[in-house]
Short mmCIF file of C-alpha atoms and ligand atoms in Angstrom, two decimals:
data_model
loop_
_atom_site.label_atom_id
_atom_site.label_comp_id
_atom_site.label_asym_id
_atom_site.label_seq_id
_atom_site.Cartn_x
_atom_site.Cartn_y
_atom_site.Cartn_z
CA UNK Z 776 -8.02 -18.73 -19.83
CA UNK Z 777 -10.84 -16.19 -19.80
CA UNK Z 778 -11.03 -14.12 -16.95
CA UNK Z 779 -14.60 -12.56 -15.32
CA UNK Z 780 -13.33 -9.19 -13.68
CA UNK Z 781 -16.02 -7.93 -11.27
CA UNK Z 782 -15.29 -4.54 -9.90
CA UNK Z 783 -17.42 -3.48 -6.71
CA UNK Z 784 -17.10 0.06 -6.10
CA UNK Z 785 -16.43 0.73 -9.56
CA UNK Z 786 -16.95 4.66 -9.67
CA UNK Z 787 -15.43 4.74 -6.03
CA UNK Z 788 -12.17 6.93 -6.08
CA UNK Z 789 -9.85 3.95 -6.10
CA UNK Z 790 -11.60 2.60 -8.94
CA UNK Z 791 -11.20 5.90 -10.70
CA UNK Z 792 -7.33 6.34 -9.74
CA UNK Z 793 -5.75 3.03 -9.84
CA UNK Z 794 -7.63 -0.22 -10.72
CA UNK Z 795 -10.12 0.99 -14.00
CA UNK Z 796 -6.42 3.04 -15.24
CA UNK Z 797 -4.46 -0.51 -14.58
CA UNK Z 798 -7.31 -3.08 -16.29
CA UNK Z 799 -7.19 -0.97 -19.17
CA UNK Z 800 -3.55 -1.72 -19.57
CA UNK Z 801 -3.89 -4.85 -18.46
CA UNK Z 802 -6.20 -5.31 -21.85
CA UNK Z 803 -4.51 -3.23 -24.21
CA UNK Z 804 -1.61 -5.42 -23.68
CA UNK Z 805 -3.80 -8.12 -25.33
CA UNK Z 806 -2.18 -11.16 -23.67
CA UNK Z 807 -5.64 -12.05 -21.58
CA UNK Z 808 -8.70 -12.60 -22.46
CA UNK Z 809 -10.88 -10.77 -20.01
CA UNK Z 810 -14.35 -9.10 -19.74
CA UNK Z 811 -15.19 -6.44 -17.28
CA UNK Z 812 -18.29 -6.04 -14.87
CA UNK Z 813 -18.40 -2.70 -13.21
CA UNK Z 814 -20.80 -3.24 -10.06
CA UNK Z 815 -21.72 -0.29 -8.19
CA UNK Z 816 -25.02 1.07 -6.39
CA UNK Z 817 -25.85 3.84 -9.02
CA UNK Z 818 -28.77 3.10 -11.41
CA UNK Z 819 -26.50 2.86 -14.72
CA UNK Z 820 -27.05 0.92 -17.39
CA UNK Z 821 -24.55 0.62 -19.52
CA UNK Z 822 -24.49 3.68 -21.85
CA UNK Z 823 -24.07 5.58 -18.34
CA UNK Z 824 -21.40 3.70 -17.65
CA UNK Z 825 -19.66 4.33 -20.62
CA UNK Z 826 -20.45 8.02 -20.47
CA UNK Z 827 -18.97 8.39 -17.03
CA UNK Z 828 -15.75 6.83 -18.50
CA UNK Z 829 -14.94 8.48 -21.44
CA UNK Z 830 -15.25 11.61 -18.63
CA UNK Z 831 -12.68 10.31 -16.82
CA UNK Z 832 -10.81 9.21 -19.86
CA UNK Z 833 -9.80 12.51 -20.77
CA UNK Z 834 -8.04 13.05 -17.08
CA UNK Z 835 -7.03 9.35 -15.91
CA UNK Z 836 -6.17 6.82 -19.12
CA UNK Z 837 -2.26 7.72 -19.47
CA UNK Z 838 -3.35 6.18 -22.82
CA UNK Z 839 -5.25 8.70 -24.79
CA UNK Z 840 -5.82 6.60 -27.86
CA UNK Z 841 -9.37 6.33 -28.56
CA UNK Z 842 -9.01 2.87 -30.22
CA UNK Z 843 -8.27 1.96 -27.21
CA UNK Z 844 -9.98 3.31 -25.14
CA UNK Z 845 -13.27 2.11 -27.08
CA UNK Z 846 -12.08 -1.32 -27.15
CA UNK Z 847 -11.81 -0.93 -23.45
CA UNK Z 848 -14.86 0.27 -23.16
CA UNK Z 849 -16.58 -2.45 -25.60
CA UNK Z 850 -14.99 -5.33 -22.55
CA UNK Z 851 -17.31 -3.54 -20.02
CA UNK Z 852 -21.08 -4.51 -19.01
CA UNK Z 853 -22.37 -2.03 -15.63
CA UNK Z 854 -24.38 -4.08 -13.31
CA UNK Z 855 -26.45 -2.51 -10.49
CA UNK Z 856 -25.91 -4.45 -6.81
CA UNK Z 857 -27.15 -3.23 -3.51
CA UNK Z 858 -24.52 -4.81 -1.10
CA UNK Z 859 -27.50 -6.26 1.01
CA UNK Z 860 -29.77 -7.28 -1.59
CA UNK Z 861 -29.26 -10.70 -2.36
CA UNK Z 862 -31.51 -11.11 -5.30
CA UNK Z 863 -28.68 -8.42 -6.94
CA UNK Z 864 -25.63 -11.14 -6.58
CA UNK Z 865 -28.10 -13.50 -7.99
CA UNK Z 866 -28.55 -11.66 -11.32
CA UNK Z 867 -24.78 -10.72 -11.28
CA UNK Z 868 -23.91 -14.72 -11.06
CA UNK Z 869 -26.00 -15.05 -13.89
CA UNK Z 870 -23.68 -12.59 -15.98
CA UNK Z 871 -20.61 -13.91 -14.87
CA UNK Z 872 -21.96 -17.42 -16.15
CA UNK Z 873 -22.80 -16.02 -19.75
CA UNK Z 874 -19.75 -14.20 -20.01
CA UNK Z 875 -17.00 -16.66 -18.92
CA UNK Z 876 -18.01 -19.82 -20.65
CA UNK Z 877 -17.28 -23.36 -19.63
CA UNK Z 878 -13.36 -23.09 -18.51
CA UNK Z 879 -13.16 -19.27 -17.35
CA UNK Z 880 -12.38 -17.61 -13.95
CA UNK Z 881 -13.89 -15.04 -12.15
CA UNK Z 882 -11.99 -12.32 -10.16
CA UNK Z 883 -14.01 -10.10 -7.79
CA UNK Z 884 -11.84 -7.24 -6.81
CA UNK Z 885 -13.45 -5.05 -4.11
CA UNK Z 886 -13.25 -1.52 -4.37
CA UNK Z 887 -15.92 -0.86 -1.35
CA UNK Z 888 -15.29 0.80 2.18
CA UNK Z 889 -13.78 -2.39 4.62
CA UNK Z 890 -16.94 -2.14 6.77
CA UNK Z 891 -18.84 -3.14 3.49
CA UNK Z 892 -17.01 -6.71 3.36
CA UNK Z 893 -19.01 -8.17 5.71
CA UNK Z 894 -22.26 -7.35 3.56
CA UNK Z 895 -20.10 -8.80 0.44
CA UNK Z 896 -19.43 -12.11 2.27
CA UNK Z 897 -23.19 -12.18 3.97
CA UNK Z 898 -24.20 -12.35 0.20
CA UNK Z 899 -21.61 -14.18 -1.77
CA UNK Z 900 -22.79 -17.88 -1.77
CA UNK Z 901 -25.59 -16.90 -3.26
CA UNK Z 902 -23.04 -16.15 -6.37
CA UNK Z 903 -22.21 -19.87 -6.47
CA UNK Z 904 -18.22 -18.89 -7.53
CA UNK Z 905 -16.17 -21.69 -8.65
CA UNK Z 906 -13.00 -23.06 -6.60
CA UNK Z 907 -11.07 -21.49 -8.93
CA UNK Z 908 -12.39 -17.73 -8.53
CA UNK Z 909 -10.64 -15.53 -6.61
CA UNK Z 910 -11.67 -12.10 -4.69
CA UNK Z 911 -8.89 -9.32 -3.93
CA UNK Z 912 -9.42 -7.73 -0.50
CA UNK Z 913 -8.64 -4.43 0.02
CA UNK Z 914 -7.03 -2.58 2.89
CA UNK Z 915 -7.38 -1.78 5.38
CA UNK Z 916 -8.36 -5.08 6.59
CA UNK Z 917 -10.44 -4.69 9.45
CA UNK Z 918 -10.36 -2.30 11.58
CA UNK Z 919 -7.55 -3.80 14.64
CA UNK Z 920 -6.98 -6.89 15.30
CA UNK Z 921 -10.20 -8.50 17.05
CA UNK Z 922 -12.10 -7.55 13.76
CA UNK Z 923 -9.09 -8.04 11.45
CA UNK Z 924 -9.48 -11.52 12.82
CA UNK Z 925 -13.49 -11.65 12.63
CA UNK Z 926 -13.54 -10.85 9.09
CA UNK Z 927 -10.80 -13.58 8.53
CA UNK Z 928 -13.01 -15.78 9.77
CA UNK Z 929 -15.96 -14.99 7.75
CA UNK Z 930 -13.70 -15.03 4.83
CA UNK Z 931 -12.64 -18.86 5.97
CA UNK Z 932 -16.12 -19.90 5.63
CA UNK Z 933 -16.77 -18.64 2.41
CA UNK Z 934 -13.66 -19.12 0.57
CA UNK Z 935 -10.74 -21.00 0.52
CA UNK Z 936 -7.56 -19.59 1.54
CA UNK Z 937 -6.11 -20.17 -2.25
CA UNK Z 938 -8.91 -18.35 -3.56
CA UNK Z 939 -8.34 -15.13 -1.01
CA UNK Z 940 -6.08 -12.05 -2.26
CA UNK Z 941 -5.12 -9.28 0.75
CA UNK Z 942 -3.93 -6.42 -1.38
CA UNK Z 943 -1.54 -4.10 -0.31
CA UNK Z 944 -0.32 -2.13 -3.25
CA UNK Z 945 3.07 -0.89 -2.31
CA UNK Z 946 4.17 -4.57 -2.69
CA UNK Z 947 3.11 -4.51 -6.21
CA UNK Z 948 6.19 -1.21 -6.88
CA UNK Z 949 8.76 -1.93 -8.47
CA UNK Z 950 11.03 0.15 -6.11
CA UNK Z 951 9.56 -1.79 -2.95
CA UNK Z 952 9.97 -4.92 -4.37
CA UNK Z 953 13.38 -4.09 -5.10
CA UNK Z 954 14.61 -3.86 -1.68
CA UNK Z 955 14.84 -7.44 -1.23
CA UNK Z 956 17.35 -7.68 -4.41
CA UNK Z 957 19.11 -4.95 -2.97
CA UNK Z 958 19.87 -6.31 0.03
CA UNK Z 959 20.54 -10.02 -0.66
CA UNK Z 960 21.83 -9.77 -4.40
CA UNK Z 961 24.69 -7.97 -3.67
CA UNK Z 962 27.60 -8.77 -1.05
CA UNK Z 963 28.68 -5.30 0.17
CA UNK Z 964 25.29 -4.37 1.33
CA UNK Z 965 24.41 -6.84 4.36
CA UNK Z 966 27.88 -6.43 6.14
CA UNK Z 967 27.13 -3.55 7.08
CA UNK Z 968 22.95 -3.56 7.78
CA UNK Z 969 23.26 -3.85 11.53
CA UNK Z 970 23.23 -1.80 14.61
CA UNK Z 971 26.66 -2.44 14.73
CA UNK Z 972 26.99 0.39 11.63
CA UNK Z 973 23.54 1.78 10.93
CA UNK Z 974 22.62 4.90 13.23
CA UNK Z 975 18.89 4.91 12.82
CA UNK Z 976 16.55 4.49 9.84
CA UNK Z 977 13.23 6.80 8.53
CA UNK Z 978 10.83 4.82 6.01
CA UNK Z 979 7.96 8.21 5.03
CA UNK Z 980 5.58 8.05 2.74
CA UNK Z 981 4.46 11.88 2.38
CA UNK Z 982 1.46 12.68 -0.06
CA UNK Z 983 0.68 16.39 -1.12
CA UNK Z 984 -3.17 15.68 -1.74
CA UNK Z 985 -5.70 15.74 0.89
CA UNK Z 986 -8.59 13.31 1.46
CA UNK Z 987 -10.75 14.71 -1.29
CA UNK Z 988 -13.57 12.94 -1.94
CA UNK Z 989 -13.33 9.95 0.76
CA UNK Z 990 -14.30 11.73 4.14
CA UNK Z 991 -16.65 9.33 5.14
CA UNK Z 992 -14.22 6.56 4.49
CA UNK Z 993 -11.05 8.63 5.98
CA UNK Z 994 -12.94 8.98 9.41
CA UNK Z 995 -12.87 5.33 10.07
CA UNK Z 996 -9.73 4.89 9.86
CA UNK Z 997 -6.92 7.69 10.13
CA UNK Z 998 -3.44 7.80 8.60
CA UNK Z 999 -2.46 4.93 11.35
CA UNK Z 1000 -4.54 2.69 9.90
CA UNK Z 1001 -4.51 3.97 6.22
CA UNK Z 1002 -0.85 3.80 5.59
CA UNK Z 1003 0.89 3.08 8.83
CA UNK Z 1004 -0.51 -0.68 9.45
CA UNK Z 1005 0.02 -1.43 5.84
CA UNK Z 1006 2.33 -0.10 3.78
CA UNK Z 1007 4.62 1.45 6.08
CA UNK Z 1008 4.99 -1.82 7.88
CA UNK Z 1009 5.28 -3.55 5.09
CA UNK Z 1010 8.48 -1.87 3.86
CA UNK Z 1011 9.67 -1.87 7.73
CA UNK Z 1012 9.61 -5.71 6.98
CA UNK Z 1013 11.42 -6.05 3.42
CA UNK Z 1014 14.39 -3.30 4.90
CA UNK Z 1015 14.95 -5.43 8.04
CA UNK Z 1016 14.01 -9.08 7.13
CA UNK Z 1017 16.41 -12.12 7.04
CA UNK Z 1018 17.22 -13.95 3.70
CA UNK Z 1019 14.38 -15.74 2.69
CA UNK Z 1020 14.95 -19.95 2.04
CA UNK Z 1021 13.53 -19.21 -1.35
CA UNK Z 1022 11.61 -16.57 -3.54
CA UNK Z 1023 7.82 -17.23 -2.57
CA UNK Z 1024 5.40 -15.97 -0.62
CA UNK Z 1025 5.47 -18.34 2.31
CA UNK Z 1026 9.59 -17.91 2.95
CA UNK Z 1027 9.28 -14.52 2.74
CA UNK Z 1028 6.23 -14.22 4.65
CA UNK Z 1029 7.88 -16.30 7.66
CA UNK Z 1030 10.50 -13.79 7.53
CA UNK Z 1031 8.15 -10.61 7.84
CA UNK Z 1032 6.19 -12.67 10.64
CA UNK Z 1033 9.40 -12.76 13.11
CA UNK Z 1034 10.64 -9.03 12.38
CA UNK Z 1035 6.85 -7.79 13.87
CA UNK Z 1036 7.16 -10.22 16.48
CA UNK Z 1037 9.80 -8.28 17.70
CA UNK Z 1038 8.87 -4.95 16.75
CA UNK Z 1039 8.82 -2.86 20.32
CA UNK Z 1040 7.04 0.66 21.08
CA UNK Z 1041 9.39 1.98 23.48
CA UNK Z 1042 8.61 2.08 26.66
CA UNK Z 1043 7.31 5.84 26.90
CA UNK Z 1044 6.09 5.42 23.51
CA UNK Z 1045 4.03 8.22 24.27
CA UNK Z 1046 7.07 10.77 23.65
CA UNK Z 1047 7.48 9.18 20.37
CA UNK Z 1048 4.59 9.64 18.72
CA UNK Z 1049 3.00 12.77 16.83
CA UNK Z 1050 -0.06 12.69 15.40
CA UNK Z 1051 -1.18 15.61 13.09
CA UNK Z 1052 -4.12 16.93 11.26
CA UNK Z 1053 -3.60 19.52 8.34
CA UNK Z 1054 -5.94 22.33 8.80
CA UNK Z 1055 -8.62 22.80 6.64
CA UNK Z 1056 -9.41 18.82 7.11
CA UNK Z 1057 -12.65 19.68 9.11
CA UNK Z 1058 -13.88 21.46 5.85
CA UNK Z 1059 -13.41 18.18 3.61
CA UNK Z 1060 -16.86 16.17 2.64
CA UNK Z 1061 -17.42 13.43 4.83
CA UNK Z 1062 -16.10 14.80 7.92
CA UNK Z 1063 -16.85 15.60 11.52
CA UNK Z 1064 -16.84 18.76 12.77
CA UNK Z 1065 -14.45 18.04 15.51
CA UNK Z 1066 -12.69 15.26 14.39
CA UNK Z 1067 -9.48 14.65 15.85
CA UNK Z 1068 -8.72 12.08 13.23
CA UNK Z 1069 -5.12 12.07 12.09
CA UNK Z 1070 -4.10 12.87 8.63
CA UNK Z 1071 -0.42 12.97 10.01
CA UNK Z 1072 1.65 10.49 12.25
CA UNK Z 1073 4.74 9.80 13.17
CA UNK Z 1074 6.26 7.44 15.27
CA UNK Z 1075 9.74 5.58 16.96
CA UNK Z 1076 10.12 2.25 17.35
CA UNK Z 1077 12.74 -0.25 17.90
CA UNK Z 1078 13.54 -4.11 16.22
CA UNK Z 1079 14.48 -6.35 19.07
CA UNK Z 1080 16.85 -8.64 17.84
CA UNK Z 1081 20.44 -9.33 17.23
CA UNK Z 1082 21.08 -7.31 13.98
CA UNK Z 1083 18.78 -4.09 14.75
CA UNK Z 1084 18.22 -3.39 18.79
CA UNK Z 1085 19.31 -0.06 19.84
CA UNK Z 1086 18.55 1.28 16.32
CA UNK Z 1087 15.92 3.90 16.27
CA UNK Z 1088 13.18 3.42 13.26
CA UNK Z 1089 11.06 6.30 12.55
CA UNK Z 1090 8.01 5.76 10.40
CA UNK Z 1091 6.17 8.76 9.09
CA UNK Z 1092 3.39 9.54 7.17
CA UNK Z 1093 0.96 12.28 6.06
CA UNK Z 1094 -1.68 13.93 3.97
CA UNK Z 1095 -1.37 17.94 2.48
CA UNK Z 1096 2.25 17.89 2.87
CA UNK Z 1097 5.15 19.82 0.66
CA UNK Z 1098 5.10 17.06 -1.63
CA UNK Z 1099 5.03 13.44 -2.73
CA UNK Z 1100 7.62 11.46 -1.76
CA UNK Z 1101 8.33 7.91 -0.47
CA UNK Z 1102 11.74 6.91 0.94
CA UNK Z 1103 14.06 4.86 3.17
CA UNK Z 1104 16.83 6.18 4.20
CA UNK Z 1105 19.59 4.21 6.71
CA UNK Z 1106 21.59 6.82 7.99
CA UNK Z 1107 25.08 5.06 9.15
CA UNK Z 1108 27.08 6.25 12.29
CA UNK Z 1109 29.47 9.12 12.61
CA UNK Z 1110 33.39 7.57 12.13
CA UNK Z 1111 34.74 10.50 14.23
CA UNK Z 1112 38.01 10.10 13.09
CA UNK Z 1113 41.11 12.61 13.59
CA UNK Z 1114 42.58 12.01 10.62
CA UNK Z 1115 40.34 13.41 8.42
CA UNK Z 1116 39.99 16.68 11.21
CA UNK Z 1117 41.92 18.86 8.83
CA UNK Z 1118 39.34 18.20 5.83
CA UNK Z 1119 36.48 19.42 7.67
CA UNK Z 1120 33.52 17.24 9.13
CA UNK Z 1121 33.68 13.50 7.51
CA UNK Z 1122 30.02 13.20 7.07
CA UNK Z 1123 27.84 10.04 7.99
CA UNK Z 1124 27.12 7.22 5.26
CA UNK Z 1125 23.73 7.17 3.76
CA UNK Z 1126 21.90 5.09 1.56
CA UNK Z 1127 18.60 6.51 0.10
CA UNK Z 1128 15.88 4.42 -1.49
CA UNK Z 1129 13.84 6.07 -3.31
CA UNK Z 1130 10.27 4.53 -3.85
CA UNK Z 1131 8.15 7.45 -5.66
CA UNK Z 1132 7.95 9.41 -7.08
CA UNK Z 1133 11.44 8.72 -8.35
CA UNK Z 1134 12.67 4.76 -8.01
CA UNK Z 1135 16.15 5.62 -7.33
CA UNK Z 1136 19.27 4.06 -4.80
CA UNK Z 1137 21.15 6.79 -3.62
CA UNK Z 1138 24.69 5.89 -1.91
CA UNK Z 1139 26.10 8.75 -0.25
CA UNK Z 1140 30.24 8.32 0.20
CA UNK Z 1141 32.70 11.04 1.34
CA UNK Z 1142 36.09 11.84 -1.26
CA UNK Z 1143 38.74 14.22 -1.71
CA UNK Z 1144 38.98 16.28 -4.64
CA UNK Z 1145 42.35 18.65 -4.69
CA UNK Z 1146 42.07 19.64 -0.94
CA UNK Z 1147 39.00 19.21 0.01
CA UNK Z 1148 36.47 16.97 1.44
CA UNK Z 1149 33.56 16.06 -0.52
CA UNK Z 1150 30.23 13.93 -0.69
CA UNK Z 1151 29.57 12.03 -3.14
CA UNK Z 1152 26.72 10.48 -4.33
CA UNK Z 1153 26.58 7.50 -6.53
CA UNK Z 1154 23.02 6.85 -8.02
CA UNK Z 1155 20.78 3.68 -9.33
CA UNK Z 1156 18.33 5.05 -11.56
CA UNK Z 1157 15.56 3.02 -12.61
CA UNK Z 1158 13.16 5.89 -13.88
CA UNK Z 1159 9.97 6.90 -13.27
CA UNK Z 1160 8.16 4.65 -16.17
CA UNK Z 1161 7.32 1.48 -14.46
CA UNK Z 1162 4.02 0.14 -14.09
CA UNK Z 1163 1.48 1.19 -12.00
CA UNK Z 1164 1.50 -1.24 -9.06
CA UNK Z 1165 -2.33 -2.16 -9.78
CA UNK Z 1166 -0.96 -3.27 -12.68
CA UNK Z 1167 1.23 -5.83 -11.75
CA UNK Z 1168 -0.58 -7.20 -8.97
CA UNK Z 1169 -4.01 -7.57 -10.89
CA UNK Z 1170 -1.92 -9.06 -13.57
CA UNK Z 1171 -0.11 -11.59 -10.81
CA UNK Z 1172 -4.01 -12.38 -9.74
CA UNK Z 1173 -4.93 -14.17 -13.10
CA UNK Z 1174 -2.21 -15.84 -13.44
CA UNK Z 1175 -2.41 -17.19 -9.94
CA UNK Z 1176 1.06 -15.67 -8.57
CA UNK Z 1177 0.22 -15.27 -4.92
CA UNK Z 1178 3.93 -13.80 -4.06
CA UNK Z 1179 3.35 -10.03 -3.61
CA UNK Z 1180 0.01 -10.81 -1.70
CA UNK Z 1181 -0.39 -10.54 2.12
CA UNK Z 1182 -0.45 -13.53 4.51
CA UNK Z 1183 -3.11 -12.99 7.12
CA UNK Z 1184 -0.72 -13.78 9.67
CA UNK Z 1185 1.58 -11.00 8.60
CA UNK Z 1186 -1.74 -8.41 8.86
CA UNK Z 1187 -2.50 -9.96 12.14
CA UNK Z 1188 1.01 -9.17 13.44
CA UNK Z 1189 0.87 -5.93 12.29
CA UNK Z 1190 -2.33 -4.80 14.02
CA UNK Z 1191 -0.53 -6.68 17.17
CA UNK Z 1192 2.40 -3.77 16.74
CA UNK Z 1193 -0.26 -0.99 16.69
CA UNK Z 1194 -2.45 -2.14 19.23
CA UNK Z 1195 -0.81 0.36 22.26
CA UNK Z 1196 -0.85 3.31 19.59
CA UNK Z 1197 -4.36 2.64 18.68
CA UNK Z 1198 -5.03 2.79 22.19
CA UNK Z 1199 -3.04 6.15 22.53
CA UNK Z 1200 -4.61 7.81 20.14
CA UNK Z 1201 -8.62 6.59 20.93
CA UNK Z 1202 -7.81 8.02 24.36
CA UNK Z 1203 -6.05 11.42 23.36
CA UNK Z 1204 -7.76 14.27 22.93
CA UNK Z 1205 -5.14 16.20 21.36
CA UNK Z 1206 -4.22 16.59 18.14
CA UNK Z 1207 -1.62 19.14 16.55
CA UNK Z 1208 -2.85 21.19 13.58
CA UNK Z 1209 -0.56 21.66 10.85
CA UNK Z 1210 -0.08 24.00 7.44
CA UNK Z 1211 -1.46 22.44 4.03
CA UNK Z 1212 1.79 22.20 1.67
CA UNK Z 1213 4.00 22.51 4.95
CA UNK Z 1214 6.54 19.71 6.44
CA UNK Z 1215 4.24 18.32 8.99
CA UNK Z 1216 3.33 19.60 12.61
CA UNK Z 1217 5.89 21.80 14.19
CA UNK Z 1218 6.39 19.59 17.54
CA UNK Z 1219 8.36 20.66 20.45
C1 LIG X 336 -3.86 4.13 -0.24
C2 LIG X 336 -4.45 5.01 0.80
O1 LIG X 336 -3.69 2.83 0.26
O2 LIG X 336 -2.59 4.63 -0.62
C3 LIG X 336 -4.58 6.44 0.29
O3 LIG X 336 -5.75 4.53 1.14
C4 LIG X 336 -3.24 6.94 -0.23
O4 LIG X 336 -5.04 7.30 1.31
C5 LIG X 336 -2.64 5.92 -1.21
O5 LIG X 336 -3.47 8.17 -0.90
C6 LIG X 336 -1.23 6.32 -1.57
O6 LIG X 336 -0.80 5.46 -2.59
P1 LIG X 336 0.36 5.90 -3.56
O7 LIG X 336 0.62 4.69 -4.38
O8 LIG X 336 -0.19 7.04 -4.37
O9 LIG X 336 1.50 6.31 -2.70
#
């Protein structure tokens, strides 16, 4: 089937890094048949367009073959729509219709600030989409819950729920969506995943570039609601989860529902919590000059139910840190056994998984070797050459494959977790400054 890709926000900075980069693989793989409309404000036509990507070709198309990259480029019309203006959807319905013939769908994937949604779905009737079109939804979606649930709303009366696509892109990793085979395709694994062996648990996701270019964006919403309600919930959810009744998106979605149900912020949650802003953030474009917005947070919190209560979570994440890394790590308690005493300290069980930039399972065992004690480490490499996760989802989009898309129950849920930390931080004043290309805040 011929697919109608509409991308608003298409010289935005996620544009740029993730979604233009992924379509373009998406097509050189030849297997659809798709067209491209880049929509953004700028007064391109489409020789501009083109211009401004063959800049960016040089720095973002891992692909540098310039075959291909033309024949990308050929798959591309620009189209010029003012968010507000309705007469602009109008004209861009109009393309859509001559470009995707009698049986094609349309995708609209928006690559615009949240607060620009509502604009989108003041405006989008006037496209006259088909049943069968779909639009992707970024994230953050909304801002907490009472608008999370607003803009559902609006969404309900615009489109049907089969034709709505939440987006969170660390479901579309290979490593993330690994965890679930992990856990539940092997047998010596879930034993053991309880509070009855696991110590505590750390899920960070720890980026070495700043904001850059999205200030204005960042100021809205703050590394709690950037990372924390999203992505580092959502891997909270696949590590602790029950088994699934089967492999879609509803079972597994049900699943992810009761863990934040009975997600708790302790009761001085206030001790657990440290939010951080690297210095040099009130210099960035785009932001206030005494913003206390967070580029850093970490917190504790607790799963109340059988298999995890009494085991600590921490969930971390930050901007301008030493360096890029996403993991999970279970740390397992201490057997303080004597008979091991004359070997030195048995150390604790870990398992490591390793999301980006590496995808590897790390178990960490202890041995002897001649007299000694030692750790071993025992290693599932699945290399660093998977697909981007754009890639895959936008890919799972055409063909309909709802799966690694998020339930608007599940996003409801998680804004429910956050609400007393959102509250925390809109009331404190204080924020702890920390080194660009350090560990994080130094917190006593
Ligand atoms: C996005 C955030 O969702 O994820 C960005 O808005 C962040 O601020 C990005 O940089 C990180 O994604 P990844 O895949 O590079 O870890």
């Amino acid at each position: 089937m011929k697919t109608v890709f509409v991308l608003f926000g298409s010289t935005g900075d996620l544009a740029r890094r993730k979604i233009l980069p992924s379509i373009f693989e998406i097509c050189k793989s030849g297997k659809d048949d798709i067209k491209i409309i880049a929509v953004g404000r700028r007064d391109f036509d489409n020789n501009d367009f083109y211009e401004y990507l063959w800049n960016l070709g040089k720095e973002f198309f891992i692909d540098q073959n310039i075959d291909n990259i033309n024949n990308f480029i050929k798959k591309i019309d620009y189209q010029k729509v003012v968010l507000d203006k309705q007469e602009d959807y109008i004209k861009l319905s109009e393309k859509i219709n001559d470009l995707k013939g009698k049986n094609g769908q349309t995708i609209i994937h928006l690559s615009v600030s949240p607060e620009h949604y509502h604009l989108f779905l003041d405006n989008a009737k006037a496209m006259n989409l088909d049943k069968k079109d779909k639009v992707i939804f970024e994230k953050p979606f909304g801002n907490d819950l009472n608008s999370s649930i607003e803009l559902n709303n609006k969404i309900n009366l615009v489109f049907d729920e089969e034709q709505v696509y939440r987006i969170d892109h660390y479901l579309g990793k290979e490593a993330v969506q690994n965890i679930i085979f992990f856990r539940f395709a092997n047998l010596i694994f879930e034993p053991i995943w309880n509070n009855k062996y696991i110590d505590n648990i750390q899920i960070f996701a720890n980026e070495s570039i700043g904001v850059g270019d999205r200030g204005d964006y960042y100021e809205n919403y703050g590394a709690i609601k950037d990372m924390l309600q999203n992505h580092l919930l959502q891997m909270l959810t696949l590590v602790s989860i029950e088994k699934p009744k089967s492999f879609d998106a509803n079972s597994i979605s049900d699943e992810k529902i009761k863990i934040l149900k009975s997600i708790k912020l302790g009761k001085n949650f206030e001790k657990d919590i440290i939010l951080g802003q690297y210095k040099g953030y009130l210099q960035e474009k785009g932001v206030g000059t005494n913003s206390k917005t967070e580029t850093y947070v970490s917190i504790k919190l607790e799963i109340n139910n059988s298999r995890f209560t009494g085991i600590p979570i921490y969930l971390t994440t930050g901007k301008c840190l030493k360096e890029k890394s996403t993991k999970i790590i279970i740390n397992f308690k201490n057997i303080s056994d004597s008979l091991f005493e004359s070997f030195g300290n048995i150390k604790n069980n870990k398992i490591e998984l390793e999301i980006q930039t590496d995808e590897n399972i790390n178990i960490y065992f202890n041995g002897k070797i001649d007299e000694n004690r030692k750790e071993f480490k025992s290693k599932f490499e699945k290399g660093t050459n998977t697909k981007e996760a754009y890639e895959k989802l936008i890919k799972d989009c055409i063909d309909g494959n709802k799966i690694l898309f998020t339930r608007f129950d599940v996003l409801q849920e998680s804004w429910i977790v956050l609400n007393d930390l959102l509250t925390y931080k809109n009331n404190s004043n204080h924020i702890n400054q920390y080194d660009k290309g350090s560990d994080g805040p130094i917190y006593n």
